[in-house]
mmCIF file of C-alpha atoms in Angstrom:
data_model
loop_
_atom_site.group_PDB
_atom_site.id
_atom_site.type_symbol
_atom_site.label_atom_id
_atom_site.label_comp_id
_atom_site.label_asym_id
_atom_site.label_seq_id
_atom_site.Cartn_x
_atom_site.Cartn_y
_atom_site.Cartn_z
ATOM 1 C CA MET A 1 -11.906 -24.657 -5.527
ATOM 2 C CA PRO A 2 -14.278 -22.454 -3.505
ATOM 3 C CA VAL A 3 -16.316 -24.078 -0.756
ATOM 4 C CA ASP A 4 -18.982 -22.639 1.498
ATOM 5 C CA ASN A 5 -17.783 -20.411 4.336
ATOM 6 C CA CYS A 6 -14.555 -19.477 2.546
ATOM 7 C CA VAL A 7 -12.977 -16.048 2.633
ATOM 8 C CA GLU A 8 -11.820 -15.633 -0.947
ATOM 9 C CA PHE A 9 -8.493 -13.911 -1.438
ATOM 10 C CA GLY A 10 -9.079 -10.693 -3.352
ATOM 11 C CA TRP A 11 -5.616 -9.327 -4.069
ATOM 12 C CA GLN A 12 -4.853 -11.270 -7.241
ATOM 13 C CA ASP A 13 -4.402 -8.087 -9.273
ATOM 14 C CA LEU A 14 -1.345 -7.117 -7.207
ATOM 15 C CA GLU A 15 1.640 -8.281 -9.188
ATOM 16 C CA THR A 16 4.523 -7.682 -6.811
ATOM 17 C CA ARG A 17 5.176 -8.626 -3.222
ATOM 18 C CA GLY A 18 6.794 -5.233 -2.751
ATOM 19 C CA PHE A 19 3.607 -3.360 -3.648
ATOM 20 C CA LEU A 20 1.630 -5.504 -1.229
ATOM 21 C CA TYR A 21 4.211 -4.871 1.482
ATOM 22 C CA HIS A 22 4.071 -1.099 1.154
ATOM 23 C CA SER A 23 0.321 -0.816 0.594
ATOM 24 C CA HIS A 24 -0.653 -3.104 3.463
ATOM 25 C CA LEU A 25 1.988 -3.731 6.068
ATOM 26 C CA THR A 26 2.967 -0.127 6.673
ATOM 27 C CA THR A 27 -0.636 1.024 7.150
ATOM 28 C CA GLY A 28 -2.444 -0.405 10.124
ATOM 29 C CA MET A 29 -1.466 -3.987 10.863
ATOM 30 C CA HIS A 30 0.967 -4.472 13.763
ATOM 31 C CA VAL A 31 2.396 -7.980 14.217
ATOM 32 C CA VAL A 32 3.844 -8.993 17.585
ATOM 33 C CA VAL A 33 5.659 -12.325 17.925
ATOM 34 C CA ASN A 34 5.514 -13.597 21.494
ATOM 35 C CA ALA A 35 7.328 -16.689 22.753
ATOM 36 C CA ALA A 36 8.825 -18.352 25.801
ATOM 37 C CA MET A 37 12.164 -20.062 25.398
ATOM 38 C CA SER A 38 14.790 -21.695 27.569
ATOM 39 C CA ALA A 39 18.072 -20.038 28.466
ATOM 40 C CA ASP A 40 19.623 -21.867 25.501
ATOM 41 C CA GLY A 41 16.973 -20.690 23.040
ATOM 42 C CA LYS A 42 14.718 -23.759 22.804
ATOM 43 C CA LEU A 43 10.915 -23.654 22.602
ATOM 44 C CA SER A 44 10.535 -27.284 23.684
ATOM 45 C CA SER A 45 12.464 -30.554 23.719
ATOM 46 C CA ARG A 46 13.392 -32.650 20.688
ATOM 47 C CA ARG A 47 10.174 -34.609 21.368
ATOM 48 C CA ARG A 48 8.186 -31.413 20.566
ATOM 49 C CA GLU A 49 6.303 -31.737 23.839
ATOM 50 C CA GLN A 50 5.134 -28.762 25.893
ATOM 51 C CA ILE A 51 7.571 -27.787 28.645
ATOM 52 C CA ALA A 52 6.772 -25.305 31.424
ATOM 53 C CA ILE A 53 9.342 -22.586 30.765
ATOM 54 C CA SER A 54 7.615 -19.598 32.370
ATOM 55 C CA GLY A 55 5.421 -19.152 35.444
ATOM 56 C CA GLU A 56 2.167 -17.553 36.523
ATOM 57 C CA ALA A 57 3.303 -13.947 36.111
ATOM 58 C CA ASP A 58 4.269 -14.590 32.494
ATOM 59 C CA PHE A 59 1.011 -16.443 31.818
ATOM 60 C CA GLU A 60 -0.798 -13.296 32.982
ATOM 61 C CA ARG A 61 1.370 -11.151 30.701
ATOM 62 C CA VAL A 62 0.502 -13.356 27.737
ATOM 63 C CA ASP A 63 -3.190 -13.226 28.621
ATOM 64 C CA ARG A 64 -3.081 -9.414 28.632
ATOM 65 C CA LEU A 65 -1.334 -9.434 25.271
ATOM 66 C CA ARG A 66 -4.031 -11.728 23.857
ATOM 67 C CA ALA A 67 -6.717 -9.432 25.263
ATOM 68 C CA ASP A 68 -5.130 -6.470 23.467
ATOM 69 C CA SER A 69 -5.053 -8.329 20.138
ATOM 70 C CA ASP A 70 -7.528 -8.656 17.281
ATOM 71 C CA ALA A 71 -6.145 -12.084 16.382
ATOM 72 C CA VAL A 72 -3.806 -14.768 17.707
ATOM 73 C CA VAL A 73 -1.847 -16.747 15.088
ATOM 74 C CA VAL A 74 -0.167 -20.152 15.264
ATOM 75 C CA GLY A 75 1.168 -22.651 12.762
ATOM 76 C CA VAL A 76 -0.460 -26.019 12.234
ATOM 77 C CA GLY A 77 2.490 -27.732 13.921
ATOM 78 C CA THR A 78 1.585 -25.993 17.171
ATOM 79 C CA VAL A 79 -2.038 -27.091 16.778
ATOM 80 C CA LEU A 80 -1.013 -30.726 16.214
ATOM 81 C CA ALA A 81 1.495 -30.757 19.084
ATOM 82 C CA ASP A 82 -0.319 -28.741 21.757
ATOM 83 C CA ASP A 83 -4.003 -28.423 20.746
ATOM 84 C CA PRO A 84 -4.123 -24.823 22.055
ATOM 85 C CA HIS A 85 -7.408 -23.028 22.740
ATOM 86 C CA LEU A 86 -5.949 -19.493 22.381
ATOM 87 C CA ILE A 87 -8.625 -17.645 24.331
ATOM 88 C CA VAL A 88 -8.401 -14.902 26.954
ATOM 89 C CA LYS A 89 -8.556 -16.675 30.306
ATOM 90 C CA ASP A 90 -9.158 -13.761 32.678
ATOM 91 C CA ASP A 91 -12.844 -12.915 33.168
ATOM 92 C CA THR A 92 -12.102 -9.223 33.743
ATOM 93 C CA LEU A 93 -10.118 -8.940 30.524
ATOM 94 C CA ARG A 94 -12.921 -10.595 28.545
ATOM 95 C CA ALA A 95 -15.461 -8.235 30.141
ATOM 96 C CA GLN A 96 -13.311 -5.237 29.203
ATOM 97 C CA ARG A 97 -13.251 -6.393 25.601
ATOM 98 C CA ARG A 98 -17.066 -6.642 25.578
ATOM 99 C CA GLU A 99 -17.349 -3.164 27.107
ATOM 100 C CA ASN A 100 -15.280 -1.886 24.181
ATOM 101 C CA ASP A 101 -17.666 -3.536 21.681
ATOM 102 C CA ARG A 102 -15.191 -6.296 20.893
ATOM 103 C CA PRO A 103 -15.723 -10.060 21.046
ATOM 104 C CA ALA A 104 -14.793 -11.657 24.354
ATOM 105 C CA ASN A 105 -11.855 -13.389 22.644
ATOM 106 C CA PRO A 106 -9.666 -12.392 19.724
ATOM 107 C CA ALA A 107 -9.982 -14.272 16.463
ATOM 108 C CA ARG A 108 -7.739 -17.292 16.053
ATOM 109 C CA VAL A 109 -5.677 -17.989 12.943
ATOM 110 C CA VAL A 110 -3.987 -21.226 11.873
ATOM 111 C CA VAL A 111 -1.414 -21.180 9.072
ATOM 112 C CA ASP A 112 -1.933 -24.620 7.540
ATOM 113 C CA SER A 113 -0.837 -25.077 3.923
ATOM 114 C CA SER A 114 -2.408 -28.497 3.353
ATOM 115 C CA GLY A 115 -5.354 -28.387 5.772
ATOM 116 C CA ARG A 116 -4.047 -30.754 8.450
ATOM 117 C CA THR A 117 -5.899 -29.055 11.327
ATOM 118 C CA PRO A 118 -8.043 -31.744 13.029
ATOM 119 C CA THR A 119 -11.748 -31.005 12.895
ATOM 120 C CA ASP A 120 -11.984 -31.605 16.652
ATOM 121 C CA ALA A 121 -9.137 -29.211 17.506
ATOM 122 C CA ALA A 122 -9.842 -26.876 20.430
ATOM 123 C CA ILE A 123 -9.034 -23.896 18.228
ATOM 124 C CA LEU A 124 -12.084 -24.675 16.065
ATOM 125 C CA ASP A 125 -14.676 -24.397 18.836
ATOM 126 C CA ASP A 126 -17.196 -21.556 19.044
ATOM 127 C CA ALA A 127 -15.309 -19.473 21.644
ATOM 128 C CA ALA A 128 -14.084 -17.181 18.855
ATOM 129 C CA THR A 129 -13.962 -16.894 15.085
ATOM 130 C CA THR A 130 -11.189 -19.012 13.593
ATOM 131 C CA TYR A 131 -9.468 -18.500 10.236
ATOM 132 C CA VAL A 132 -7.494 -21.309 8.609
ATOM 133 C CA CYS A 133 -4.999 -20.092 6.021
ATOM 134 C CA LEU A 134 -4.532 -22.687 3.275
ATOM 135 C CA SER A 135 -2.607 -22.967 0.040
ATOM 136 C CA GLU A 136 -4.031 -24.157 -3.264
ATOM 137 C CA ALA A 137 -2.456 -27.532 -2.446
ATOM 138 C CA ALA A 138 -5.077 -28.249 0.234
ATOM 139 C CA SER A 139 -7.460 -30.909 -1.024
ATOM 140 C CA VAL A 140 -11.164 -30.347 -1.634
ATOM 141 C CA GLU A 141 -11.882 -32.959 1.042
ATOM 142 C CA ARG A 142 -9.878 -31.112 3.702
ATOM 143 C CA ARG A 143 -11.459 -27.784 2.716
ATOM 144 C CA ALA A 144 -14.927 -29.271 3.007
ATOM 145 C CA ALA A 145 -14.111 -30.773 6.415
ATOM 146 C CA LEU A 146 -12.887 -27.432 7.765
ATOM 147 C CA ALA A 147 -15.361 -25.116 6.065
ATOM 148 C CA GLY A 148 -18.137 -25.586 8.606
ATOM 149 C CA ARG A 149 -15.809 -24.850 11.501
ATOM 150 C CA ALA A 150 -13.613 -21.998 10.267
ATOM 151 C CA GLU A 151 -13.292 -19.213 7.743
ATOM 152 C CA LEU A 152 -10.927 -20.410 5.017
ATOM 153 C CA VAL A 153 -8.334 -18.077 3.510
ATOM 154 C CA THR A 154 -6.562 -19.380 0.414
ATOM 155 C CA ALA A 155 -3.267 -17.739 -0.562
ATOM 156 C CA GLY A 156 -0.304 -19.337 -2.307
ATOM 157 C CA ASP A 157 0.278 -22.420 -4.444
ATOM 158 C CA GLU A 158 2.155 -25.072 -2.421
ATOM 159 C CA ARG A 159 2.678 -23.053 0.769
ATOM 160 C CA VAL A 160 0.643 -20.278 2.336
ATOM 161 C CA ASP A 161 1.738 -16.911 0.966
ATOM 162 C CA LEU A 162 1.858 -15.035 4.252
ATOM 163 C CA LEU A 163 1.824 -11.568 2.713
ATOM 164 C CA ARG A 164 -1.367 -12.302 0.824
ATOM 165 C CA ALA A 165 -2.968 -14.168 3.717
ATOM 166 C CA PHE A 166 -2.267 -11.390 6.205
ATOM 167 C CA ALA A 167 -3.611 -8.834 3.728
ATOM 168 C CA THR A 168 -6.880 -10.771 3.685
ATOM 169 C CA LEU A 169 -6.926 -10.908 7.482
ATOM 170 C CA GLN A 170 -6.544 -7.153 7.613
ATOM 171 C CA GLU A 171 -9.486 -6.810 5.247
ATOM 172 C CA GLN A 172 -11.456 -8.674 7.931
ATOM 173 C CA GLY A 173 -10.523 -5.976 10.468
ATOM 174 C CA LEU A 174 -7.664 -7.853 12.149
ATOM 175 C CA GLU A 175 -4.927 -5.288 12.655
ATOM 176 C CA GLN A 176 -3.362 -5.945 16.076
ATOM 177 C CA VAL A 177 -1.966 -9.440 15.571
ATOM 178 C CA MET A 178 -0.193 -11.672 18.083
ATOM 179 C CA VAL A 179 1.831 -14.677 16.913
ATOM 180 C CA GLU A 180 2.472 -17.524 19.366
ATOM 181 C CA GLY A 181 4.580 -19.890 17.248
ATOM 182 C CA GLY A 182 5.992 -22.192 16.363
ATOM 183 C CA GLY A 183 9.522 -21.673 15.163
ATOM 184 C CA GLU A 184 8.856 -22.474 11.494
ATOM 185 C CA LEU A 185 6.067 -19.895 11.303
ATOM 186 C CA ILE A 186 8.090 -17.277 13.176
ATOM 187 C CA PHE A 187 10.994 -17.650 10.745
ATOM 188 C CA SER A 188 8.635 -17.419 7.768
ATOM 189 C CA LEU A 189 7.055 -14.231 9.143
ATOM 190 C CA PHE A 190 10.458 -12.606 9.599
ATOM 191 C CA ASP A 191 11.429 -13.774 6.108
ATOM 192 C CA ALA A 192 8.287 -12.153 4.683
ATOM 193 C CA GLY A 193 8.979 -8.886 6.490
ATOM 194 C CA LEU A 194 5.765 -9.106 8.484
ATOM 195 C CA VAL A 195 7.048 -8.816 12.062
ATOM 196 C CA ASP A 196 6.985 -5.459 13.858
ATOM 197 C CA GLU A 197 7.834 -6.516 17.395
ATOM 198 C CA LEU A 198 9.341 -9.507 19.214
ATOM 199 C CA ARG A 199 8.652 -10.248 22.880
ATOM 200 C CA VAL A 200 10.440 -13.197 24.443
ATOM 201 C CA PHE A 201 10.353 -14.627 27.952
ATOM 202 C CA ILE A 202 13.668 -16.379 28.642
ATOM 203 C CA GLY A 203 13.330 -18.945 31.403
ATOM 204 C CA PRO A 204 15.866 -20.578 33.744
ATOM 205 C CA LYS A 205 16.079 -23.946 31.989
ATOM 206 C CA ILE A 206 18.548 -25.632 29.677
ATOM 207 C CA ILE A 207 16.847 -27.984 27.206
ATOM 208 C CA GLY A 208 19.522 -28.688 24.613
ATOM 209 C CA GLY A 209 19.284 -30.930 21.591
ATOM 210 C CA ARG A 210 20.208 -30.177 17.996
ATOM 211 C CA ASP A 211 16.702 -31.229 16.922
ATOM 212 C CA ALA A 212 14.824 -29.224 19.540
ATOM 213 C CA PRO A 213 12.819 -26.333 18.031
ATOM 214 C CA THR A 214 14.204 -22.824 18.387
ATOM 215 C CA LEU A 215 12.577 -19.422 18.204
ATOM 216 C CA ALA A 216 13.120 -19.181 14.451
ATOM 217 C CA ASP A 217 13.553 -22.474 12.610
ATOM 218 C CA GLY A 218 12.924 -22.893 8.891
ATOM 219 C CA GLU A 219 15.730 -22.476 6.375
ATOM 220 C CA GLY A 220 17.466 -19.742 8.341
ATOM 221 C CA PHE A 221 19.054 -16.567 7.041
ATOM 222 C CA VAL A 222 22.464 -16.504 5.385
ATOM 223 C CA THR A 223 22.365 -12.850 4.248
ATOM 224 C CA GLU A 224 20.232 -9.816 5.057
ATOM 225 C CA PHE A 225 19.656 -10.823 8.669
ATOM 226 C CA PRO A 226 16.726 -9.004 10.299
ATOM 227 C CA SER A 227 17.940 -6.415 12.794
ATOM 228 C CA LEU A 228 16.226 -5.639 16.089
ATOM 229 C CA ASP A 229 16.241 -2.615 18.403
ATOM 230 C CA LEU A 230 16.058 -3.517 22.094
ATOM 231 C CA GLU A 231 13.177 -1.608 23.687
ATOM 232 C CA SER A 232 12.986 -3.032 27.215
ATOM 233 C CA VAL A 233 14.300 -5.645 29.635
ATOM 234 C CA ASP A 234 11.974 -6.712 32.460
ATOM 235 C CA ARG A 235 12.608 -9.327 35.124
ATOM 236 C CA LEU A 236 9.605 -11.618 35.570
ATOM 237 C CA ASP A 237 9.216 -14.803 37.609
ATOM 238 C CA ASP A 238 12.680 -16.388 37.553
ATOM 239 C CA GLY A 239 13.446 -15.142 34.059
ATOM 240 C CA VAL A 240 13.411 -12.047 31.916
ATOM 241 C CA VAL A 241 11.184 -10.566 29.211
ATOM 242 C CA LEU A 242 13.025 -8.944 26.305
ATOM 243 C CA THR A 243 11.111 -6.668 23.946
ATOM 244 C CA TRP A 244 12.589 -5.789 20.582
ATOM 245 C CA CYS A 245 11.212 -3.719 17.709
ATOM 246 C CA VAL A 246 12.199 -4.720 14.203
ATOM 247 C CA ALA A 247 14.573 -2.118 12.802
ATOM 248 C CA ASP A 248 13.419 0.056 9.890
ATOM 249 C CA ARG A 249 9.713 -0.767 10.396
#
């Protein structure tokens, strides 16, 4: 049901995911997944609490990547666990964005099928425009609660249809997109064929735990595994940054 301040999805006449993929994803939008993980591939502990994996030099790298982006995307699990603000922290970088006729901060996007984002979440403040991507399963009450604080994008029945949602985001002028997690969202983006580039800081920690989140959680692939081409390896702090491009993109 439409509510005020919604961005209505306008691609209903497209009947196939393949057509949407070729008409949208190959023309303009560039999606970069960025993450920090431990040496054993964990994003945090089994308690899902934030752990300092990287240091100041990597924080600066991430801030530059945010400053180069039109939007920063996270899943609702990351919002509930970490309450991130997702703004550019460096004053000079924000000033450079303004000089280029861009907002001081990139837009923020939450993928949130049922509308669980708290109305007092830091990501909903007025530092930047925020989009909340919902499915049809989100209740009218949750839509109404969020509508005054964010632009609402509805795509998908029970879960957010990422292809359709990202097509709507591109219609809003968001083409250089940075994804900061978590693992469920990252897997879903790879599964949808939306990722162009993966940048990972690997830090000098072992976290362990079969229930600790990894870079790509979700159902996992059993066939047709996404392939990556290694573009660069850069030592940073006490770890390393690996940059891959998704093959055949």
